[in-house]
Amino acid sequence: MVKIMASSEKLIEYLKRDEILFLCHHNADPDAIGSCVALKYLASYLNPQGTFKISADSVSKISRNILNEIGEHIDVEIYPKLPKTVFIVDTSSINQLKVNFEELKKRDVIIIDHHKKTDLAEVSKFHIIEENRPSTSEIIAEIFKELSIFPPKYVRIALLCGIVYDTKHLKLANQKTFDIISYLIKGISFQKILYLLSQESDSSKRTAHLKACSRMEIREVDGIKVALSYVSSHEASCAKTIVSIGADVSFVVAVRKKEKEIRVSARCRKHVSKYVHMGDLMEELGKELKGSGGGHSEAGGLNAPYDRSKSKDEIIKEVLDLCYRRFVEKYKTAKTRDNKMYNKM
Ligand SMILES: [Mn+2]
């Protein structure tokens, strides 16, 4: 808090500039959008004559909902023209931006962020980087509070969306977050914020989910429910959905005849990932199927060439059987090792 207060004066100097570009990271999320919308408001409050612009190379679907709701506009463009003053917001790495880096270095760059500090901070004239904050929007709301400038409703909606989104619907919130929320939420319905952040998935994705569920085969090993299914697209989202509604592990295959490839998406619950790392499993299976795979402990995927000597149904059955077999092998090996260790103790 003290840190922000001490920095506010310097920040205000930059915000009073006549032309400012506020840059969001690639596929700008609600935190990036909320932060930029609020900063843009603050700049125009401090300098009503100024020219201010928000830009991103792409914007997420949820962020679009929010922008529509609050009637704010941002420029979707790559390699934007850089004015003398550029704010980079909620972005820790230059890789997340499509800007001319050599040109950027000649500008007055100001960074406001909550990610781990990187080399990007070195090119900045000034930065506020608070890693312990769950969102950049929270940092910016704090600045408003310190300056005793109460933001208008649309700005507060944008900031609340940023905070709620980055805290994973408040799961990562701390006391400061709740203090800031109670400051921002005056006259705003929290349900509305949640509604703005709830992404209505598109019709083809929902159809894929339903098909994946209706075609699902459930096998059980050691009390673990393994769900196997197939779709023609959205396999990752289907695998995730199947676990969210009750399976411990899911494997969903998509056969893409056109692209001459098969794809598998795997998901599991945390208690299963202690025994089988889905990314490792998919990496191994990917190689076995002469393709490639990888991922994280609870989510993995692979791509492999399509075997044209076989029918689609054969391929689906073979691949799902293989996934199941390899999963069971790995699970049993890990479980035995675990038991042995336990017995020794
Ligand atoms: Mn963020």
Short mmCIF file of C-alpha atoms and ligand atoms in Angstrom, two decimals:
data_model
loop_
_atom_site.label_atom_id
_atom_site.label_comp_id
_atom_site.label_asym_id
_atom_site.label_seq_id
_atom_site.Cartn_x
_atom_site.Cartn_y
_atom_site.Cartn_z
CA MET A 1 0.00 0.00 0.00
CA VAL A 2 2.76 2.36 1.02
CA LYS A 3 4.60 1.32 -2.09
CA ILE A 4 1.72 2.34 -4.32
CA MET A 5 1.23 5.62 -2.48
CA ALA A 6 4.87 6.56 -2.93
CA SER A 7 4.63 5.70 -6.61
CA SER A 8 1.36 7.52 -7.31
CA GLU A 9 2.91 10.92 -7.87
CA LYS A 10 5.29 9.63 -10.48
CA LEU A 11 2.53 7.60 -12.08
CA ILE A 12 0.32 10.68 -12.30
CA GLU A 13 3.04 12.54 -14.16
CA TYR A 14 3.01 9.89 -16.86
CA LEU A 15 -0.78 9.63 -16.92
CA LYS A 16 -1.03 13.37 -17.58
CA ARG A 17 0.82 13.02 -20.89
CA ASP A 18 -1.00 14.18 -24.02
CA GLU A 19 -0.86 10.88 -25.86
CA ILE A 20 -0.76 7.45 -24.27
CA LEU A 21 -1.12 3.93 -25.60
CA PHE A 22 -2.25 1.27 -23.13
CA LEU A 23 -1.10 -2.14 -24.28
CA CYS A 24 -2.74 -5.44 -23.26
CA HIS A 25 -1.18 -8.86 -23.70
CA HIS A 26 -2.13 -11.32 -26.43
CA ASN A 27 -5.71 -12.66 -26.17
CA ALA A 28 -6.41 -9.92 -23.62
CA ASP A 29 -8.21 -11.31 -20.60
CA PRO A 30 -10.62 -9.44 -18.29
CA ASP A 31 -7.79 -8.45 -15.94
CA ALA A 32 -5.83 -6.80 -18.77
CA ILE A 33 -8.97 -5.18 -20.12
CA GLY A 34 -10.22 -3.99 -16.72
CA SER A 35 -6.82 -2.54 -15.90
CA CYS A 36 -6.52 -0.68 -19.20
CA VAL A 37 -10.07 0.65 -19.14
CA ALA A 38 -9.49 2.03 -15.64
CA LEU A 39 -6.11 3.55 -16.53
CA LYS A 40 -7.56 5.16 -19.62
CA TYR A 41 -10.30 6.69 -17.52
CA LEU A 42 -7.75 7.93 -15.00
CA ALA A 43 -5.65 9.49 -17.76
CA SER A 44 -8.65 11.30 -19.27
CA TYR A 45 -9.70 12.43 -15.79
CA LEU A 46 -6.25 13.94 -15.21
CA ASN A 47 -5.90 15.33 -18.71
CA PRO A 48 -9.29 15.78 -20.43
CA GLN A 49 -7.59 17.07 -23.59
CA GLY A 50 -5.37 14.02 -24.05
CA THR A 51 -5.55 11.24 -26.64
CA PHE A 52 -5.71 7.78 -25.13
CA LYS A 53 -5.95 4.42 -26.75
CA ILE A 54 -6.11 0.79 -25.62
CA SER A 55 -4.70 -1.81 -27.95
CA ALA A 56 -4.23 -5.60 -28.06
CA ASP A 57 -3.39 -8.03 -30.83
CA SER A 58 -6.39 -10.15 -29.83
CA VAL A 59 -9.15 -10.12 -27.22
CA SER A 60 -10.71 -13.09 -25.42
CA LYS A 61 -14.38 -13.89 -25.81
CA ILE A 62 -15.21 -13.08 -22.19
CA SER A 63 -13.39 -9.77 -22.50
CA ARG A 64 -15.54 -8.94 -25.50
CA ASN A 65 -18.67 -9.50 -23.39
CA ILE A 66 -17.36 -7.06 -20.82
CA LEU A 67 -16.38 -4.44 -23.40
CA ASN A 68 -19.85 -4.67 -24.98
CA GLU A 69 -21.51 -4.33 -21.59
CA ILE A 70 -19.57 -1.22 -20.58
CA GLY A 71 -19.51 0.29 -24.07
CA GLU A 72 -15.74 0.63 -24.17
CA HIS A 73 -13.68 0.20 -27.30
CA ILE A 74 -10.23 -1.20 -27.77
CA ASP A 75 -8.17 -1.40 -30.95
CA VAL A 76 -7.36 -4.92 -32.08
CA GLU A 77 -4.15 -4.56 -34.07
CA ILE A 78 -0.63 -5.85 -34.37
CA TYR A 79 2.44 -3.61 -34.33
CA PRO A 80 0.50 -0.52 -33.24
CA LYS A 81 1.96 2.93 -33.78
CA LEU A 82 3.80 3.79 -30.59
CA PRO A 83 3.41 7.26 -29.09
CA LYS A 84 6.03 8.66 -26.72
CA THR A 85 4.30 7.13 -23.69
CA VAL A 86 3.35 3.46 -23.63
CA PHE A 87 1.80 1.64 -20.69
CA ILE A 88 2.22 -2.14 -20.69
CA VAL A 89 -0.35 -3.68 -18.41
CA ASP A 90 -0.76 -7.19 -16.91
CA THR A 91 2.02 -8.42 -19.20
CA SER A 92 5.26 -9.96 -18.00
CA SER A 93 6.98 -10.88 -21.23
CA ILE A 94 7.61 -9.21 -24.55
CA ASN A 95 6.58 -12.48 -26.23
CA GLN A 96 3.00 -11.71 -25.25
CA LEU A 97 3.04 -8.53 -27.34
CA LYS A 98 3.19 -7.92 -31.04
CA VAL A 99 5.15 -4.68 -30.96
CA ASN A 100 8.32 -3.41 -32.52
CA PHE A 101 10.67 -3.99 -29.61
CA GLU A 102 13.46 -1.75 -30.93
CA GLU A 103 11.00 1.12 -31.27
CA LEU A 104 9.47 0.38 -27.89
CA LYS A 105 12.84 0.74 -26.20
CA LYS A 106 13.01 4.35 -27.42
CA ARG A 107 9.67 5.19 -25.75
CA ASP A 108 8.79 5.99 -22.16
CA VAL A 109 7.52 2.60 -21.06
CA ILE A 110 5.51 2.22 -17.85
CA ILE A 111 4.66 -1.24 -16.56
CA ILE A 112 1.87 -2.13 -14.17
CA ASP A 113 1.68 -5.84 -13.45
CA HIS A 114 1.30 -8.64 -10.92
CA HIS A 115 3.38 -11.32 -12.66
CA LYS A 116 6.92 -12.23 -11.81
CA LYS A 117 9.28 -9.44 -12.80
CA THR A 118 11.18 -10.12 -16.03
CA ASP A 119 13.65 -8.36 -18.33
CA LEU A 120 10.77 -6.30 -19.65
CA ALA A 121 10.97 -4.21 -16.45
CA GLU A 122 14.48 -3.15 -17.47
CA VAL A 123 13.26 -1.30 -20.54
CA SER A 124 10.68 0.59 -18.48
CA LYS A 125 11.08 4.14 -17.19
CA PHE A 126 8.81 3.32 -14.31
CA HIS A 127 7.00 0.27 -13.02
CA ILE A 128 4.62 -0.93 -10.36
CA ILE A 129 5.02 -4.70 -10.15
CA GLU A 130 3.40 -6.40 -7.18
CA GLU A 131 3.74 -10.15 -7.43
CA ASN A 132 1.68 -10.81 -4.33
CA ARG A 133 -1.43 -9.25 -5.84
CA PRO A 134 -3.84 -11.73 -7.40
CA SER A 135 -4.71 -9.30 -10.20
CA THR A 136 -3.46 -6.13 -11.89
CA SER A 137 -6.98 -4.72 -11.58
CA GLU A 138 -6.59 -4.83 -7.79
CA ILE A 139 -3.39 -2.77 -7.99
CA ILE A 140 -5.13 -0.21 -10.15
CA ALA A 141 -8.21 -0.06 -7.91
CA GLU A 142 -5.85 0.58 -5.00
CA ILE A 143 -4.33 3.50 -6.91
CA PHE A 144 -7.80 5.06 -7.36
CA LYS A 145 -8.41 4.60 -3.64
CA GLU A 146 -5.11 6.23 -2.73
CA LEU A 147 -5.86 9.15 -5.02
CA SER A 148 -9.38 9.50 -3.57
CA ILE A 149 -10.86 9.32 -7.05
CA PHE A 150 -13.96 7.17 -7.03
CA PRO A 151 -14.25 5.55 -10.47
CA PRO A 152 -17.53 5.67 -12.39
CA LYS A 153 -19.67 2.55 -12.54
CA TYR A 154 -18.42 1.23 -15.90
CA VAL A 155 -14.81 1.42 -14.70
CA ARG A 156 -15.68 -0.34 -11.46
CA ILE A 157 -17.48 -3.10 -13.40
CA ALA A 158 -14.38 -3.55 -15.55
CA LEU A 159 -12.09 -3.69 -12.51
CA LEU A 160 -14.38 -6.10 -10.65
CA CYS A 161 -14.44 -8.38 -13.68
CA GLY A 162 -10.63 -8.30 -13.76
CA ILE A 163 -10.36 -9.10 -10.06
CA VAL A 164 -12.96 -11.85 -10.04
CA TYR A 165 -11.54 -13.42 -13.20
CA ASP A 166 -7.92 -13.49 -12.07
CA THR A 167 -8.78 -14.74 -8.58
CA LYS A 168 -10.63 -17.66 -10.22
CA HIS A 169 -13.96 -16.42 -8.89
CA LEU A 170 -12.36 -15.30 -5.60
CA LYS A 171 -10.67 -18.60 -4.80
CA LEU A 172 -7.33 -16.76 -4.78
CA ALA A 173 -8.66 -13.63 -3.09
CA ASN A 174 -7.12 -12.35 0.14
CA GLN A 175 -8.25 -9.75 2.66
CA LYS A 176 -6.98 -6.87 0.53
CA THR A 177 -8.97 -8.22 -2.40
CA PHE A 178 -12.18 -8.20 -0.38
CA ASP A 179 -11.46 -4.68 0.88
CA ILE A 180 -11.05 -3.50 -2.70
CA ILE A 181 -14.18 -5.35 -3.81
CA SER A 182 -16.30 -3.71 -1.14
CA TYR A 183 -14.89 -0.35 -2.25
CA LEU A 184 -15.69 -0.98 -5.92
CA ILE A 185 -19.01 -2.78 -5.71
CA LYS A 186 -21.23 0.10 -4.55
CA GLY A 187 -24.46 -0.10 -6.57
CA ILE A 188 -23.24 -3.04 -8.64
CA SER A 189 -24.70 -6.53 -8.42
CA PHE A 190 -22.08 -9.20 -7.85
CA GLN A 191 -24.28 -11.65 -9.76
CA LYS A 192 -23.95 -9.37 -12.75
CA ILE A 193 -20.15 -9.58 -12.56
CA LEU A 194 -20.34 -13.37 -12.36
CA TYR A 195 -22.76 -13.39 -15.28
CA LEU A 196 -20.42 -11.28 -17.41
CA LEU A 197 -17.63 -13.75 -16.71
CA SER A 198 -19.68 -16.87 -17.41
CA GLN A 199 -18.89 -17.80 -20.91
CA GLU A 200 -21.80 -19.27 -22.77
CA SER A 201 -20.01 -21.87 -24.85
CA ASP A 202 -20.88 -21.94 -28.50
CA SER A 203 -23.43 -24.33 -29.88
CA SER A 204 -20.98 -26.69 -31.61
CA LYS A 205 -19.00 -27.08 -28.40
CA ARG A 206 -22.12 -27.88 -26.39
CA THR A 207 -23.20 -30.43 -29.00
CA ALA A 208 -19.76 -32.05 -28.78
CA HIS A 209 -20.05 -32.24 -24.98
CA LEU A 210 -23.43 -33.95 -25.24
CA LYS A 211 -22.21 -36.39 -27.87
CA ALA A 212 -19.09 -37.21 -25.87
CA CYS A 213 -21.25 -37.96 -22.85
CA SER A 214 -23.79 -40.08 -24.71
CA ARG A 215 -21.05 -42.16 -26.39
CA MET A 216 -19.06 -42.57 -23.24
CA GLU A 217 -17.85 -45.93 -22.02
CA ILE A 218 -16.96 -46.16 -18.34
CA ARG A 219 -14.39 -48.64 -17.09
CA GLU A 220 -13.26 -49.02 -13.55
CA VAL A 221 -9.88 -49.89 -12.13
CA ASP A 222 -9.20 -49.90 -8.42
CA GLY A 223 -12.27 -47.72 -7.81
CA ILE A 224 -11.12 -45.19 -10.40
CA LYS A 225 -13.68 -44.31 -13.04
CA VAL A 226 -12.07 -44.06 -16.45
CA ALA A 227 -14.30 -42.58 -19.17
CA LEU A 228 -13.57 -43.19 -22.85
CA SER A 229 -15.29 -41.33 -25.65
CA TYR A 230 -14.92 -39.78 -29.08
CA VAL A 231 -16.07 -36.70 -30.96
CA SER A 232 -15.15 -34.97 -34.18
CA SER A 233 -13.96 -31.75 -32.52
CA HIS A 234 -13.64 -29.96 -29.15
CA GLU A 235 -12.06 -33.08 -27.65
CA ALA A 236 -10.14 -31.11 -25.00
CA SER A 237 -13.23 -29.35 -23.74
CA CYS A 238 -15.12 -32.68 -23.77
CA ALA A 239 -12.41 -34.43 -21.74
CA LYS A 240 -12.50 -31.61 -19.23
CA THR A 241 -16.29 -31.68 -19.03
CA ILE A 242 -16.40 -35.45 -18.47
CA VAL A 243 -14.06 -35.15 -15.49
CA SER A 244 -16.01 -32.19 -14.14
CA ILE A 245 -19.23 -34.23 -14.07
CA GLY A 246 -17.78 -37.24 -12.27
CA ALA A 247 -15.09 -39.28 -14.02
CA ASP A 248 -11.67 -39.59 -12.42
CA VAL A 249 -9.94 -39.90 -15.77
CA SER A 250 -11.13 -39.20 -19.30
CA PHE A 251 -9.74 -39.93 -22.74
CA VAL A 252 -11.47 -38.37 -25.71
CA VAL A 253 -10.43 -39.14 -29.26
CA ALA A 254 -11.09 -37.03 -32.33
CA VAL A 255 -10.42 -38.49 -35.77
CA ARG A 256 -9.71 -35.71 -38.24
CA LYS A 257 -9.89 -37.31 -41.66
CA LYS A 258 -9.34 -34.04 -43.47
CA GLU A 259 -6.21 -33.19 -41.55
CA LYS A 260 -5.22 -36.86 -41.71
CA GLU A 261 -4.64 -37.02 -38.00
CA ILE A 262 -6.06 -38.30 -34.77
CA ARG A 263 -6.03 -36.31 -31.59
CA VAL A 264 -6.45 -37.49 -28.04
CA SER A 265 -7.17 -35.33 -25.06
CA ALA A 266 -6.72 -36.68 -21.52
CA ARG A 267 -7.81 -35.21 -18.20
CA CYS A 268 -7.78 -36.50 -14.66
CA ARG A 269 -8.46 -35.47 -11.10
CA LYS A 270 -5.62 -34.48 -8.82
CA HIS A 271 -5.68 -37.71 -6.78
CA VAL A 272 -5.04 -39.68 -9.99
CA SER A 273 -2.24 -37.39 -11.20
CA LYS A 274 -0.26 -38.39 -8.11
CA TYR A 275 0.12 -41.78 -9.79
CA VAL A 276 -0.09 -41.00 -13.49
CA HIS A 277 1.12 -37.77 -15.07
CA MET A 278 -1.22 -37.18 -18.01
CA GLY A 279 1.38 -35.18 -19.95
CA ASP A 280 3.95 -37.97 -19.64
CA LEU A 281 1.37 -40.58 -20.59
CA MET A 282 0.36 -38.61 -23.67
CA GLU A 283 4.00 -38.04 -24.60
CA GLU A 284 4.69 -41.77 -24.50
CA LEU A 285 1.50 -42.68 -26.34
CA GLY A 286 2.17 -39.97 -28.89
CA LYS A 287 5.51 -41.56 -29.72
CA GLU A 288 3.97 -45.03 -29.79
CA LEU A 289 1.44 -43.77 -32.34
CA LYS A 290 4.22 -42.10 -34.35
CA GLY A 291 3.03 -38.63 -33.46
CA SER A 292 3.74 -36.35 -30.53
CA GLY A 293 2.15 -35.54 -27.22
CA GLY A 294 2.64 -33.86 -23.88
CA GLY A 295 1.01 -31.66 -21.28
CA HIS A 296 0.62 -31.16 -17.57
CA SER A 297 -0.01 -33.55 -14.70
CA GLU A 298 -3.80 -33.30 -14.94
CA ALA A 299 -4.21 -32.46 -18.63
CA GLY A 300 -2.49 -33.81 -21.70
CA GLY A 301 -2.96 -34.40 -25.37
CA LEU A 302 -1.46 -35.98 -28.43
CA ASN A 303 -1.58 -35.78 -32.22
CA ALA A 304 -0.73 -38.69 -34.46
CA PRO A 305 -1.06 -39.58 -38.13
CA TYR A 306 -4.25 -41.21 -39.33
CA ASP A 307 -3.85 -44.87 -40.34
CA ARG A 308 -5.72 -44.99 -43.65
CA SER A 309 -5.75 -48.77 -43.86
CA LYS A 310 -8.30 -48.79 -41.03
CA SER A 311 -11.84 -47.57 -40.63
CA LYS A 312 -12.65 -44.66 -38.36
CA ASP A 313 -14.42 -46.95 -35.87
CA GLU A 314 -11.44 -49.29 -35.72
CA ILE A 315 -9.06 -46.42 -35.06
CA ILE A 316 -11.24 -44.99 -32.29
CA LYS A 317 -11.55 -48.36 -30.59
CA GLU A 318 -7.84 -49.14 -30.87
CA VAL A 319 -6.68 -45.78 -29.61
CA LEU A 320 -9.09 -45.72 -26.67
CA ASP A 321 -8.12 -49.28 -25.71
CA LEU A 322 -4.47 -48.32 -25.89
CA CYS A 323 -5.02 -45.24 -23.71
CA TYR A 324 -6.83 -47.34 -21.15
CA ARG A 325 -4.25 -50.13 -21.14
CA ARG A 326 -1.27 -47.81 -20.79
CA PHE A 327 -3.03 -45.79 -18.11
CA VAL A 328 -3.78 -48.94 -16.08
CA GLU A 329 -0.19 -50.18 -16.45
CA LYS A 330 1.25 -46.89 -15.27
CA TYR A 331 -1.27 -46.56 -12.49
CA LYS A 332 -0.62 -50.07 -11.16
CA THR A 333 3.16 -49.63 -11.30
CA ALA A 334 2.96 -46.36 -9.42
CA LYS A 335 0.49 -47.76 -6.92
CA THR A 336 2.68 -50.82 -6.20
CA ARG A 337 5.70 -48.59 -5.71
CA ASP A 338 3.67 -46.43 -3.38
CA ASN A 339 2.49 -49.43 -1.34
CA LYS A 340 6.01 -50.79 -1.04
CA MET A 341 7.23 -47.46 0.27
CA TYR A 342 4.35 -47.36 2.69
CA ASN A 343 5.07 -50.89 3.95
CA LYS A 344 8.72 -50.03 4.52
CA MET A 345 7.72 -47.13 6.65
MN MN B 1 -3.66 -10.69 -14.59
#
